[in-house]
Each structure stands twice: as structure tokens, then as C-alpha cells.
């Protein structure tokens, strides 16, 4: 049965892969991101394949604008079945005592507060319908800190705690909560982390075959389509030669 799926940060990486995979699954898509132009390009491509797509251009850090968009959704888009809290980023690899405070604010406001904003706006409707699924994109970085990861790791540890807490809060309902924790995924993630230093970003994936956005999207679609009595609470997804956030064997 077709679902209405809202995906944040849908213009690239795991978010875009999720958009493609859920579209292939026959679901209706509400795609959010900061670039209206990119969203429209994605909408055209998916619509050409028969997908129903609604795009909302806003930054999840802007809670007032997010609220306005969600509260004014067209009638036939208001019952959101799956919320994929994907919007997130890492910035910098400096020691904590040398960190860029603006980078800290951006990561905390996006990875934690943005996720909370979307959860607060969407989940009450799920509770009232006793139906829904929240899929948070966490990270292996949320399990243990690695060198230079400090604040980013802390934000992903928060995603785990918030996922666990929400799962407890809705345990008396039929709502399911999933935390997906990818390891090395080759997207524009590292390019963003290093502020556009492409060579440094490419070095992150040298000597190992990393995961792709599609690999993570496959798990998201699987979790969303598991039988109603099955809750995929948490999945750690690593490349074959990655054992943890800090143990990577390069060949």
C-alpha cells in the first residue's frame, strides 16, 4: 500500500537516494531541502517516472518556516506515514579545543534541533492516527567518538538518545521508530565537512569500497515496509572493511 513519505535533506546523498528508492516503491514523496532549484529538478525526474512529489524549500534550522510549511500542506498530503529525518552534516575535524564555534552551531542546529523540529511537527499527527514511522539517520559516530569527530559524534549520539526516547514515548501506539547508523558512505558528506576541499574529501574513501546512499536507502525502505508488528529499532551499516567509526582497513 502506498505511503506518504517526508524526507528532509532530500537534494543529495542519502536523502536523494531515499527519495529514489521510496519512489520506486510506489510511495508519495514530500521532499525538503534548502535549494528550491535542486528540489524542482529532482521532482521533474521522479515525476517523469510516475512518482507523486511535493517539494518544500526550507532549512530545518528555521523552525518557524518549517512549521508554516507543515501546517499548510495540501489536504491530500497531510497524513504523513513515514518521516525520514535525514538532514544533517559534519563540519571540520579539528580538536575540540580548536573547533570553529560557527561549525558547532550549524551541526547542533541541523543534526539535533532540526530533527527535533520535524519530529515535533509531524509525529502528533501520527499519534492521533495511531499510525506512522520515524526513520532517523544517525551514524556509527554516535556509538563512540573518533579523533576530530567530537561535536559531530555528540550530535549523532543525541540522535540515538532521541530515537530511543521517542520509541519509549510512542510505545503505547502503533508508531515505529528506527535509527539507521551508517559508517563510511561516499556522498558529498566529506566535501561539506572539509568546506569544499575535494582532494581531502576523496582521501577519506581511498583504499576501501565505501557504502553508497543507495545502500542506506535500501535499509530505510526495508524498515518502512516490515510487517506492522515488526519494529526495526536500530541498524548499524558498515562497509565490509570497516569495523567501527575508527577502525578502517585500507588496501
Short mmCIF file of C-alpha atoms in Angstrom, two decimals:
data_model
loop_
_atom_site.label_atom_id
_atom_site.label_comp_id
_atom_site.label_asym_id
_atom_site.label_seq_id
_atom_site.Cartn_x
_atom_site.Cartn_y
_atom_site.Cartn_z
CA UNK A 1 0.00 0.00 0.00
CA UNK A 2 1.32 3.42 -0.98
CA UNK A 3 2.62 5.64 1.82
CA UNK A 4 3.24 9.37 2.10
CA UNK A 5 6.94 9.79 2.93
CA UNK A 6 8.54 13.07 4.05
CA UNK A 7 12.32 13.18 3.59
CA UNK A 8 14.45 16.07 4.87
CA UNK A 9 17.72 16.95 3.20
CA UNK A 10 16.49 15.26 0.02
CA UNK A 11 18.61 17.11 -2.54
CA UNK A 12 21.74 14.95 -2.23
CA UNK A 13 23.38 11.93 -0.65
CA UNK A 14 21.32 9.55 1.46
CA UNK A 15 18.27 11.82 1.28
CA UNK A 16 18.21 11.79 -2.52
CA UNK A 17 18.81 8.04 -2.55
CA UNK A 18 15.86 7.59 -0.19
CA UNK A 19 13.70 9.73 -2.48
CA UNK A 20 14.56 7.49 -5.44
CA UNK A 21 14.06 4.23 -3.54
CA UNK A 22 10.73 5.22 -1.95
CA UNK A 23 9.55 6.46 -5.36
CA UNK A 24 10.44 3.07 -6.86
CA UNK A 25 8.38 1.55 -4.06
CA UNK A 26 5.35 3.50 -5.30
CA UNK A 27 5.17 5.96 -2.40
CA UNK A 28 4.14 9.63 -2.47
CA UNK A 29 7.02 11.92 -1.59
CA UNK A 30 7.32 15.19 0.29
CA UNK A 31 10.89 16.32 -0.28
CA UNK A 32 12.53 19.12 1.69
CA UNK A 33 15.85 20.88 1.24
CA UNK A 34 17.40 24.31 1.13
CA UNK A 35 17.67 24.57 -2.68
CA UNK A 36 14.39 25.14 -4.48
CA UNK A 37 16.13 24.68 -7.84
CA UNK A 38 17.55 21.25 -6.91
CA UNK A 39 14.20 20.15 -5.49
CA UNK A 40 12.43 21.09 -8.70
CA UNK A 41 14.98 19.19 -10.80
CA UNK A 42 14.51 16.10 -8.64
CA UNK A 43 10.73 16.46 -8.78
CA UNK A 44 10.78 16.56 -12.60
CA UNK A 45 12.93 13.43 -12.82
CA UNK A 46 10.80 11.47 -10.37
CA UNK A 47 7.52 12.71 -11.84
CA UNK A 48 8.71 11.54 -15.27
CA UNK A 49 8.87 8.05 -13.74
CA UNK A 50 5.32 8.36 -12.42
CA UNK A 51 6.02 9.43 -8.83
CA UNK A 52 3.83 11.90 -6.97
CA UNK A 53 6.13 14.53 -5.47
CA UNK A 54 5.61 17.67 -3.39
CA UNK A 55 8.65 19.86 -2.68
CA UNK A 56 9.18 22.24 0.24
CA UNK A 57 12.23 24.52 0.14
CA UNK A 58 13.34 25.43 3.67
CA UNK A 59 16.18 24.90 6.13
CA UNK A 60 15.27 22.61 9.05
CA UNK A 61 17.14 25.05 11.32
CA UNK A 62 14.36 27.57 10.62
CA UNK A 63 11.64 26.18 12.87
CA UNK A 64 9.13 28.95 12.10
CA UNK A 65 9.30 28.34 8.35
CA UNK A 66 9.19 24.58 8.84
CA UNK A 67 6.06 25.00 10.97
CA UNK A 68 4.41 27.17 8.31
CA UNK A 69 5.07 24.64 5.55
CA UNK A 70 3.92 21.59 7.51
CA UNK A 71 0.79 23.27 8.87
CA UNK A 72 -0.26 24.44 5.39
CA UNK A 73 0.25 21.18 3.50
CA UNK A 74 -2.48 20.48 0.92
CA UNK A 75 -5.26 18.30 2.32
CA UNK A 76 -4.20 15.17 0.44
CA UNK A 77 -0.61 15.44 1.71
CA UNK A 78 -1.24 15.97 5.42
CA UNK A 79 -1.27 12.35 6.57
CA UNK A 80 2.44 11.62 6.65
CA UNK A 81 3.12 7.90 7.11
CA UNK A 82 6.92 7.97 7.19
CA UNK A 83 9.21 10.76 8.34
CA UNK A 84 12.85 10.35 7.30
CA UNK A 85 14.93 12.76 9.40
CA UNK A 86 17.95 12.79 7.11
CA UNK A 87 19.09 16.44 7.05
CA UNK A 88 22.47 16.61 8.75
CA UNK A 89 26.14 17.32 8.25
CA UNK A 90 29.64 17.25 9.71
CA UNK A 91 31.95 20.25 9.66
CA UNK A 92 35.67 20.16 10.40
CA UNK A 93 37.99 17.66 12.07
CA UNK A 94 39.79 19.99 14.47
CA UNK A 95 40.48 19.06 18.10
CA UNK A 96 37.62 20.15 20.33
CA UNK A 97 39.72 22.89 21.92
CA UNK A 98 40.40 24.38 18.46
CA UNK A 99 36.92 23.96 16.99
CA UNK A 100 35.06 26.54 14.94
CA UNK A 101 32.09 27.67 17.02
CA UNK A 102 30.06 28.53 13.91
CA UNK A 103 30.54 24.96 12.68
CA UNK A 104 29.39 23.71 16.09
CA UNK A 105 26.23 25.80 15.91
CA UNK A 106 25.45 24.58 12.38
CA UNK A 107 25.86 20.92 13.33
CA UNK A 108 23.87 21.19 16.55
CA UNK A 109 21.10 23.27 14.97
CA UNK A 110 20.77 20.91 11.99
CA UNK A 111 21.53 17.45 13.34
CA UNK A 112 19.73 17.80 16.68
CA UNK A 113 17.38 20.77 16.71
CA UNK A 114 16.29 20.32 13.08
CA UNK A 115 15.45 16.69 13.77
CA UNK A 116 13.51 17.71 16.88
CA UNK A 117 11.61 20.39 14.95
CA UNK A 118 10.45 17.95 12.28
CA UNK A 119 9.59 15.30 14.85
CA UNK A 120 7.54 17.80 16.84
CA UNK A 121 5.66 18.93 13.72
CA UNK A 122 4.92 15.52 12.19
CA UNK A 123 4.61 12.96 14.99
CA UNK A 124 1.49 14.43 16.70
CA UNK A 125 -0.46 13.61 13.53
CA UNK A 126 0.88 10.07 13.62
CA UNK A 127 -0.17 9.74 17.26
CA UNK A 128 -3.70 10.97 16.51
CA UNK A 129 -4.00 8.41 13.67
CA UNK A 130 -2.19 5.69 15.68
CA UNK A 131 -0.06 5.05 12.64
CA UNK A 132 3.36 6.09 11.37
CA UNK A 133 7.08 5.52 11.24
CA UNK A 134 10.01 7.81 12.07
CA UNK A 135 13.35 6.91 10.50
CA UNK A 136 16.28 8.91 11.86
CA UNK A 137 19.59 8.89 10.03
CA UNK A 138 22.15 8.56 12.78
CA UNK A 139 25.73 7.35 12.41
CA UNK A 140 28.33 4.91 13.67
CA UNK A 141 29.83 8.14 15.05
CA UNK A 142 27.05 8.15 17.63
CA UNK A 143 28.37 4.94 19.20
CA UNK A 144 31.85 6.19 20.06
CA UNK A 145 33.88 9.31 19.38
CA UNK A 146 36.77 9.25 16.92
CA UNK A 147 39.70 11.64 16.51
CA UNK A 148 38.46 15.05 15.42
CA UNK A 149 34.82 13.96 15.50
CA UNK A 150 33.99 15.46 18.92
CA UNK A 151 30.93 17.66 18.28
CA UNK A 152 29.67 15.73 15.24
CA UNK A 153 29.88 12.49 17.23
CA UNK A 154 28.00 14.17 20.06
CA UNK A 155 25.18 15.19 17.71
CA UNK A 156 24.82 11.63 16.41
CA UNK A 157 24.89 10.26 19.97
CA UNK A 158 22.00 12.66 20.55
CA UNK A 159 20.17 11.19 17.54
CA UNK A 160 20.46 7.75 19.14
CA UNK A 161 19.17 9.04 22.50
CA UNK A 162 16.32 10.95 20.84
CA UNK A 163 15.36 7.90 18.77
CA UNK A 164 15.34 5.70 21.87
CA UNK A 165 13.40 8.30 23.82
CA UNK A 166 10.78 8.74 21.11
CA UNK A 167 10.39 4.97 20.82
CA UNK A 168 9.61 4.87 24.53
CA UNK A 169 7.21 7.81 24.25
CA UNK A 170 5.15 6.14 21.50
CA UNK A 171 5.35 2.56 22.76
CA UNK A 172 1.63 2.68 23.57
CA UNK A 173 0.87 3.44 19.91
CA UNK A 174 1.44 1.62 16.62
CA UNK A 175 4.17 4.10 15.63
CA UNK A 176 7.60 2.65 14.90
CA UNK A 177 10.97 4.41 15.34
CA UNK A 178 14.14 3.39 13.52
CA UNK A 179 17.68 4.72 13.93
CA UNK A 180 19.92 3.94 10.94
CA UNK A 181 23.62 4.24 11.71
CA UNK A 182 25.81 4.29 8.57
CA UNK A 183 29.58 4.11 8.52
CA UNK A 184 31.59 5.37 5.54
CA UNK A 185 29.15 6.44 2.84
CA UNK A 186 30.55 8.10 -0.28
CA UNK A 187 28.37 11.17 -0.86
CA UNK A 188 29.16 14.88 -0.67
CA UNK A 189 29.40 14.43 3.13
CA UNK A 190 33.20 14.75 3.31
CA UNK A 191 33.28 17.58 0.79
CA UNK A 192 30.95 19.53 3.08
CA UNK A 193 32.95 18.55 6.15
CA UNK A 194 36.14 19.96 4.61
CA UNK A 195 34.44 23.09 3.29
CA UNK A 196 34.84 22.17 -0.37
CA UNK A 197 38.37 20.70 -0.24
CA UNK A 198 37.68 17.95 -2.79
CA UNK A 199 41.11 16.31 -2.59
CA UNK A 200 40.92 15.98 1.19
CA UNK A 201 37.39 14.63 0.89
CA UNK A 202 38.41 11.99 -1.67
CA UNK A 203 41.17 10.75 0.65
CA UNK A 204 38.52 9.68 3.16
CA UNK A 205 37.42 6.87 0.83
CA UNK A 206 40.81 5.78 -0.54
CA UNK A 207 41.70 2.11 -0.14
CA UNK A 208 38.22 0.94 0.81
CA UNK A 209 34.97 0.39 -1.06
CA UNK A 210 32.56 2.61 0.91
CA UNK A 211 28.82 2.36 1.19
CA UNK A 212 26.59 4.33 -1.16
CA UNK A 213 23.48 6.34 -0.45
CA UNK A 214 21.50 3.57 -2.14
CA UNK A 215 22.77 1.05 0.41
CA UNK A 216 21.31 3.10 3.25
CA UNK A 217 18.10 3.85 1.35
CA UNK A 218 17.58 0.11 0.80
CA UNK A 219 17.58 -0.41 4.58
CA UNK A 220 15.23 2.53 5.11
CA UNK A 221 12.69 1.15 2.62
CA UNK A 222 13.01 -2.32 4.14
CA UNK A 223 12.34 -0.99 7.65
CA UNK A 224 9.36 1.05 6.45
CA UNK A 225 7.83 -2.00 4.78
CA UNK A 226 8.41 -4.58 7.50
CA UNK A 227 5.21 -6.19 8.84
CA UNK A 228 3.29 -3.89 11.17
CA UNK A 229 4.23 -5.90 14.26
CA UNK A 230 7.96 -5.64 13.41
CA UNK A 231 9.92 -2.59 14.55
CA UNK A 232 13.44 -2.33 13.16
CA UNK A 233 14.71 -0.26 16.07
CA UNK A 234 18.34 0.24 15.12
CA UNK A 235 20.64 -0.82 12.28
CA UNK A 236 24.42 -0.34 12.09
CA UNK A 237 25.52 -0.42 8.44
CA UNK A 238 29.25 -0.58 7.70
CA UNK A 239 31.46 -1.16 4.69
CA UNK A 240 32.98 -4.65 4.75
CA UNK A 241 36.45 -3.44 5.80
CA UNK A 242 35.16 -1.00 8.42
CA UNK A 243 34.77 -2.40 11.94
CA UNK A 244 33.82 0.79 13.80
CA UNK A 245 33.96 4.54 13.45
CA UNK A 246 37.73 4.48 13.94
CA UNK A 247 38.81 1.04 12.65
CA UNK A 248 39.06 1.02 8.85
CA UNK A 249 41.31 -1.34 6.90
CA UNK A 250 42.50 0.21 3.64
CA UNK A 251 44.02 -1.89 0.88
#
